[in-house]
Short mmCIF file of C-alpha atoms in Angstrom, two decimals:
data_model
loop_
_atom_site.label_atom_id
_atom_site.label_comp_id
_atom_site.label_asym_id
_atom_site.label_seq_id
_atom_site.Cartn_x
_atom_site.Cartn_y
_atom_site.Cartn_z
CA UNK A 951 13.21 -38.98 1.36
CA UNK A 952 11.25 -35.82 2.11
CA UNK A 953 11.12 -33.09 -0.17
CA UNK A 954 12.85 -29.75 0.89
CA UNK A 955 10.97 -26.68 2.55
CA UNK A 956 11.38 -24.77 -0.47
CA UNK A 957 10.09 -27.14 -2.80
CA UNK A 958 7.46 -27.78 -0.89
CA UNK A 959 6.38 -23.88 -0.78
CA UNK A 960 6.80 -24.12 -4.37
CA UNK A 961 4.15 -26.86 -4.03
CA UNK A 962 1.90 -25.20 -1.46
CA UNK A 963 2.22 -22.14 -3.73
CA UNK A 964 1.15 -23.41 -6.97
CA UNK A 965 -1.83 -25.29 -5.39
CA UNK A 966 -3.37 -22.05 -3.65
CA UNK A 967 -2.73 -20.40 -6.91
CA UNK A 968 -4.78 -23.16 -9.12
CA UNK A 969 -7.29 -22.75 -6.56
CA UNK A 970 -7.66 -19.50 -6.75
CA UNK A 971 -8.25 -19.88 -10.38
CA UNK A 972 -11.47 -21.25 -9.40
CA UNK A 973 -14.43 -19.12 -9.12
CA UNK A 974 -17.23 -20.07 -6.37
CA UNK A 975 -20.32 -21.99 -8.05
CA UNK A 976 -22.48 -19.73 -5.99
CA UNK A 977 -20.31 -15.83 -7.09
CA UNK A 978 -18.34 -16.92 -9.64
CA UNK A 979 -15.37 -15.39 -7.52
CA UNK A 980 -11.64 -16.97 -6.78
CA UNK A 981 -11.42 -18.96 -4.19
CA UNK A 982 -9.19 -18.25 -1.66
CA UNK A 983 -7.49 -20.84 0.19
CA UNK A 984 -3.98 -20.61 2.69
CA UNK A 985 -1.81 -22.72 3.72
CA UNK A 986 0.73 -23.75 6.25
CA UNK A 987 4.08 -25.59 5.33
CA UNK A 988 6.82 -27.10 7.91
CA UNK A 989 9.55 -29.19 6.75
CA UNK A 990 9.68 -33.04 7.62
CA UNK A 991 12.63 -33.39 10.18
CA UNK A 992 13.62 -36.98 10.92
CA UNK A 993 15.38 -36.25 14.48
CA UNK A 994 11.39 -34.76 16.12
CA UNK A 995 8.30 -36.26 16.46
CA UNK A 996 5.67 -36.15 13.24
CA UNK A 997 3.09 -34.05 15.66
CA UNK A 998 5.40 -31.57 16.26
CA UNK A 999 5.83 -30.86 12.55
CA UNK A 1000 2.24 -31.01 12.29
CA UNK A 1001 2.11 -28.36 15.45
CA UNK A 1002 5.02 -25.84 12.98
CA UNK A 1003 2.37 -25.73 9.68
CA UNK A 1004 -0.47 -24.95 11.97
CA UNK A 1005 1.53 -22.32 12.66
CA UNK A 1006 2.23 -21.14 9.92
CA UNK A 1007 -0.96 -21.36 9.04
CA UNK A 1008 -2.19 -19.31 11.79
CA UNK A 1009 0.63 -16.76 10.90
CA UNK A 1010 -0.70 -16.78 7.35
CA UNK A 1011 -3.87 -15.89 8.17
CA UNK A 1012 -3.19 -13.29 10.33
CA UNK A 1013 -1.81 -11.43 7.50
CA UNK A 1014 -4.70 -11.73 4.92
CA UNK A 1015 -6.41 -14.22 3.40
CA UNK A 1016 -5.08 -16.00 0.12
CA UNK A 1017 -1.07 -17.26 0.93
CA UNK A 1018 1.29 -19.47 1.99
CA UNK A 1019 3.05 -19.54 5.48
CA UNK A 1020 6.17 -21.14 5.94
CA UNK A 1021 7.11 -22.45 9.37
CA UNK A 1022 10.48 -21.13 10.47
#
């Protein structure tokens, strides 16, 4: 069974944020990444759920680098 929304922003979450740990080889600075995060519905299609964390994503990005964006 698929994991809730908000467990999975807690997932998305902690992953950008051991990412961003990271420092670039090149600068030694963070790397930034974002995300997009839709939850797993049984009743629609798989693409469509795929279309809600892109998004997000897009959402996410709009508003700065660095985050997560949850699909609503």
């Amino acid at each position: 069974h698929a994991p809730s929304l908000g467990v999975a922003t807690q997932v998305a979450e902690r992953c950008r944020q051991r990412v961003h740990q990271l420092p670039l080889p090149s600068t030694g600075k963070p790397i930034s990444l974002t995300l997009g995060v839709s939850a797993l519905r049984r009743s629609d299609l798989f693409k469509d759920d795929l279309v809600a964390a892109q998004h997000a994503l897009y959402r996410a990005q709009q508003q700065g680098a660095n985050r997560v964006g949850v699909a609503t």
